Amino acid sequence: MTARAADRARYDRATAHLDAPVAVVDLDAFDANADDLVRRAGGKPIRVASKSVRCRTLLERVLDRDGFAGIMSFTLAESLWLARSGFDDVLLAYPSADRKGYAELTSDPKLAAAVTVMIDDPAQLRLIDEAREGGKEVVRVCLELDTSLRLFGGRVRVGALRSPLHSPAQVAETARAVKRAPGFKLVGIMAYEGHIAGVGDAVAGRPLRSRAVRLMQATARKELARRRAEAVRAVRAVEPDLEFVNGGGTGSVQHTAAEDAVTEIAAGSGLYVPRLFDNYTSFSGRPAALFAQPVVRRPGVGVVTVLGGGYPASGAAGADRLPVPYLPEGLSYDPMEGPGEVQTPLLGSPADDLLIGDKVWFRHAKAGELCERFDTLHLVEGDTVTASVPTYRGEGHTFL
């Protein structure tokens, strides 16, 4: 029996009492992935990206481990909810236009002490001030540095379209704007190098593309390390008491941690290890989050149909954004249908061994987005479900 076949047997035994669709997190794999992230971080604390987890129980579990400290959130409403729930260090990774949320933040000392907001434009400071509605609490502020690699005089740009603050001078000028604005305190810098941390460099069947990605990433790491250090020095000249410099992501933990200017690493997807994180030379993890759909039809030889399963991930549309049939091994989509909202045909010889009601296990393309489809995660240890815990959706929250 292969390791994957053994996993299938475990998951089937663990969830025999549960009807599919069902989602599980393998805690042995989850914990092993957490240990690997800590090893790669080399002693620097890891701030957990909540959008890649979307389950308070699992956020608490990983933050109880040595090597993890703080949360990186994705909306202001989520940040305030987490702070009210007892998480006392929440960094909002994206600027917000949530005026109601800012009014709450600036009116509550506990929330203001726990939550740090992101800006990359003085106009965002003005929006916060206009939203205060009398709230006098000082707002903790983090600046985001654009990490994109710019080549040929800026004519070629590689990296996500995020912050407009690319040069150290631009970041320092925005730091001065924060210092001049009453009611704000500059506490950190963030720089997420998604073109390094979130792009696999060993794509199966694409050797030339993989080589090009590795060359791009090596060039980008060198350029960003120099520019990030310069930006941190420039901002510290404005605010010497800067509390943190956050960088990285699951795919670049060890590289970012090696930079002296960086004080903490961000990571989250590496806990669940979705399919997009299979294609890296620098690390490998164990798939920890899976979902199962039930076989409901057997249309013919070599084909079964499962209920639902069309859960595409965000990003540029493509085959890599689709869930992948994982267990049993050897199933694939019908290219004329793909994964559908209400039914998904699956092709391959393993289909002939599946009965009506059997489970087919899938891996999502991305991490936390799976939790937008399920209100409960069943936590598996060995071949037993030891707990069933709510996702954000299960607690009544869909923040985006």
Coordinates of N, CA, C and O in Angstrom, one line a residue, residues 72-149:
M72 N -1.5 37.9 10.9 CA -1.6 38.8 9.8 C -3.0 38.6 9.2 O -3.3 37.5 8.7
S73 N -3.9 39.6 9.3 CA -5.3 39.4 8.9 C -5.5 40.0 7.5 O -4.6 40.6 6.9
F74 N -6.8 39.9 7.0 CA -7.0 40.3 5.7 C -8.1 41.4 5.5 O -8.2 42.0 4.5
T75 N -9.0 41.6 6.5 CA -9.9 42.7 6.5 C -9.9 43.4 7.9 O -9.6 42.7 8.9
L76 N -10.4 44.6 7.9 CA -10.5 45.3 9.2 C -11.5 44.6 10.1 O -11.3 44.5 11.3
A77 N -12.7 44.3 9.5 CA -13.7 43.6 10.3 C -13.2 42.3 10.9 O -13.5 42.0 12.1
E78 N -12.4 41.5 10.2 CA -11.8 40.3 10.7 C -10.9 40.7 11.9 O -10.8 40.0 12.9
S79 N -10.1 41.7 11.6 CA -9.1 42.1 12.6 C -9.7 42.5 14.0 O -9.3 42.1 15.0
L80 N -10.8 43.2 13.9 CA -11.5 43.6 15.1 C -12.2 42.4 15.8 O -12.1 42.3 17.0
W81 N -12.7 41.5 15.0 CA -13.3 40.3 15.6 C -12.3 39.4 16.3 O -12.5 38.9 17.4
L82 N -11.1 39.3 15.6 CA -10.0 38.5 16.3 C -9.5 39.2 17.6 O -9.3 38.5 18.6
A83 N -9.4 40.5 17.5 CA -9.0 41.2 18.7 C -10.0 41.1 19.9 O -9.6 40.9 21.0
R84 N -11.3 41.1 19.5 CA -12.3 40.9 20.6 C -12.3 39.5 21.1 O -12.7 39.2 22.2
S85 N -11.8 38.6 20.3 CA -11.7 37.2 20.7 C -10.5 36.8 21.5 O -10.3 35.7 21.9
G86 N -9.6 37.8 21.7 CA -8.5 37.6 22.6 C -7.1 37.6 21.9 O -6.1 37.5 22.6
F87 N -7.1 37.7 20.6 CA -5.8 37.8 19.9 C -5.3 39.2 20.1 O -6.0 40.2 19.7
D88 N -4.1 39.4 20.6 CA -3.7 40.7 21.0 C -2.6 41.3 20.1 O -2.1 42.4 20.4
D89 N -2.3 40.7 19.0 CA -1.3 41.2 18.0 C -1.8 40.9 16.6 O -1.5 39.8 16.1
V90 N -2.6 41.8 16.0 CA -3.2 41.6 14.7 C -2.7 42.6 13.7 O -3.0 43.8 13.9
L91 N -2.0 42.2 12.7 CA -1.5 43.1 11.7 C -2.4 43.0 10.4 O -2.5 41.9 9.8
L92 N -3.1 44.0 10.1 CA -4.0 44.0 8.9 C -3.1 44.2 7.7 O -2.4 45.2 7.5
A93 N -3.1 43.2 6.8 CA -2.2 43.2 5.7 C -2.6 44.1 4.5 O -1.8 44.2 3.5
Y94 N -3.8 44.6 4.5 CA -4.3 45.4 3.3 C -4.9 46.7 3.8 O -5.6 46.7 4.8
P95 N -4.8 47.7 3.0 CA -5.5 49.0 3.4 C -7.0 48.7 3.4 O -7.5 47.9 2.6
S96 N -7.7 49.5 4.2 CA -9.2 49.3 4.3 C -9.9 50.6 4.1 O -9.3 51.7 4.4
A97 N -11.1 50.5 3.6 CA -12.0 51.7 3.5 C -13.2 51.5 4.3 O -14.3 52.1 4.1
D98 N -13.1 50.7 5.4 CA -14.2 50.3 6.3 C -14.4 51.4 7.3 O -13.8 51.4 8.4
R99 N -15.2 52.4 7.0 CA -15.3 53.6 7.9 C -15.9 53.2 9.3 O -15.5 53.6 10.3
K100 N -16.9 52.3 9.2 CA -17.5 51.8 10.5 C -16.5 51.1 11.3 O -16.4 51.3 12.6
G101 N -15.6 50.3 10.7 CA -14.6 49.6 11.4 C -13.6 50.5 12.1 O -13.2 50.3 13.2
Y102 N -13.2 51.6 11.3 CA -12.3 52.6 11.9 C -12.9 53.3 13.0 O -12.2 53.7 14.0
A103 N -14.2 53.6 13.0 CA -14.9 54.3 14.1 C -14.8 53.4 15.3 O -14.5 53.9 16.5
E104 N -15.0 52.1 15.2 CA -14.9 51.1 16.3 C -13.5 51.1 16.8 O -13.2 51.1 18.0
L105 N -12.5 51.0 15.9 CA -11.1 50.9 16.3 C -10.6 52.1 17.1 O -10.0 51.9 18.2
T106 N -11.0 53.3 16.7 CA -10.5 54.5 17.3 C -11.3 54.8 18.6 O -10.9 55.8 19.3
S107 N -12.3 54.1 18.9 CA -13.2 54.3 20.1 C -12.9 53.3 21.2 O -13.5 53.4 22.3
D108 N -12.1 52.3 21.0 CA -11.9 51.2 21.9 C -10.4 51.0 22.2 O -9.7 50.6 21.3
P109 N -10.0 51.3 23.4 CA -8.5 51.2 23.8 C -8.0 49.8 23.5 O -6.8 49.6 23.0
K110 N -8.8 48.7 23.8 CA -8.3 47.4 23.6 C -8.1 47.1 22.2 O -7.0 46.5 21.8
L111 N -9.0 47.5 21.3 CA -8.9 47.2 19.9 C -7.7 48.0 19.3 O -6.9 47.5 18.5
A112 N -7.6 49.3 19.7 CA -6.5 50.1 19.2 C -5.1 49.6 19.6 O -4.2 49.7 18.8
A113 N -5.0 49.0 20.7 CA -3.7 48.4 21.2 C -3.4 47.1 20.5 O -2.2 46.8 20.3
A114 N -4.4 46.4 20.0 CA -4.2 45.1 19.4 C -4.0 45.1 17.9 O -3.4 44.2 17.4
V115 N -4.6 46.0 17.2 CA -4.7 46.0 15.8 C -3.8 47.1 15.2 O -3.8 48.2 15.6
T116 N -3.0 46.7 14.2 CA -2.2 47.6 13.4 C -2.7 47.6 12.0 O -3.0 46.5 11.4
V117 N -2.9 48.8 11.4 CA -3.5 48.9 10.1 C -2.4 49.2 9.1 O -1.4 49.7 9.4
M118 N -2.8 48.9 7.8 CA -1.8 49.1 6.7 C -2.1 50.3 5.9 O -3.3 50.5 5.6
I119 N -1.1 51.1 5.5 CA -1.3 52.2 4.6 C -0.1 52.2 3.6 O 1.0 51.7 3.9
D120 N -0.4 52.8 2.5 CA 0.7 53.1 1.5 C 0.5 54.5 0.9 O 1.1 54.7 -0.2
D121 N -0.4 55.3 1.5 CA -0.8 56.6 0.9 C -1.3 57.4 2.0 O -2.2 57.0 2.8
P122 N -0.9 58.7 2.1 CA -1.4 59.6 3.1 C -2.9 59.8 3.0 O -3.6 60.1 4.0
A123 N -3.5 59.6 1.9 CA -5.0 59.7 1.7 C -5.7 58.7 2.6 O -6.8 58.9 3.1
Q124 N -5.1 57.5 2.9 CA -5.7 56.5 3.8 C -5.7 57.0 5.2 O -6.6 56.7 6.0
L125 N -4.7 57.8 5.6 CA -4.8 58.5 6.9 C -6.0 59.4 7.1 O -6.7 59.4 8.1
R126 N -6.2 60.2 6.0 CA -7.3 61.1 6.0 C -8.6 60.4 6.1 O -9.6 60.8 6.8
L127 N -8.8 59.3 5.4 CA -10.0 58.5 5.5 C -10.2 58.0 6.9 O -11.4 58.0 7.4
I128 N -9.2 57.5 7.5 CA -9.3 57.1 8.9 C -9.8 58.2 9.8 O -10.7 58.0 10.7
D129 N -9.1 59.4 9.7 CA -9.5 60.5 10.5 C -11.0 60.9 10.3 O -11.7 61.2 11.2
E130 N -11.4 60.9 9.0 CA -12.8 61.2 8.7 C -13.8 60.2 9.3 O -15.0 60.6 9.5
A131 N -13.3 59.0 9.5 CA -14.2 57.9 10.0 C -14.3 57.8 11.6 O -15.0 57.0 12.1
R132 N -13.5 58.6 12.2 CA -13.3 58.4 13.7 C -14.6 58.6 14.5 O -14.8 58.0 15.5
E133 N -15.4 59.5 14.1 CA -16.7 59.8 14.8 C -16.4 60.1 16.3 O -17.1 59.6 17.1
G134 N -15.4 60.9 16.5 CA -15.1 61.2 17.9 C -14.1 60.3 18.6 O -13.7 60.6 19.7
G135 N -13.8 59.2 17.9 CA -12.8 58.3 18.5 C -11.4 58.9 18.6 O -10.9 59.5 17.7
K136 N -10.8 58.8 19.8 CA -9.5 59.5 20.1 C -8.3 58.6 20.2 O -7.2 59.0 20.4
E137 N -8.6 57.3 20.1 CA -7.5 56.3 20.3 C -6.4 56.5 19.2 O -6.7 56.7 18.0
V138 N -5.1 56.3 19.5 CA -4.1 56.4 18.6 C -4.1 55.1 17.7 O -4.2 54.0 18.3
V139 N -4.0 55.3 16.4 CA -4.0 54.1 15.5 C -2.6 53.7 15.1 O -1.8 54.5 14.7
R140 N -2.3 52.4 15.4 CA -1.1 51.8 15.0 C -1.0 51.6 13.5 O -1.9 51.1 12.9
V141 N 0.1 52.0 12.9 CA 0.2 52.1 11.4 C 1.5 51.3 11.0 O 2.5 51.4 11.6
C142 N 1.2 50.5 9.9 CA 2.3 49.8 9.2 C 2.4 50.3 7.8 O 1.3 50.5 7.1
L143 N 3.6 50.5 7.2 CA 3.7 50.9 5.8 C 4.1 49.6 5.0 O 4.8 48.8 5.4
E144 N 3.5 49.6 3.8 CA 3.9 48.5 2.9 C 4.8 48.9 1.8 O 4.5 49.9 1.0
L145 N 5.9 48.2 1.7 CA 6.9 48.5 0.6 C 6.6 47.6 -0.6 O 6.3 46.4 -0.5
D146 N 6.6 48.2 -1.8 CA 6.4 47.4 -3.0 C 7.6 46.5 -3.3 O 8.7 47.0 -3.3
T147 N 7.4 45.2 -3.5 CA 8.5 44.3 -3.6 C 8.8 44.0 -5.1 O 9.8 43.3 -5.4
S148 N 8.1 44.5 -6.0 CA 8.2 44.1 -7.4 C 9.6 44.3 -8.0 O 10.3 45.3 -7.6
L149 N 10.0 43.4 -8.8 CA 11.3 43.5 -9.5 C 11.0 44.3 -10.8 O 10.2 44.0 -11.6

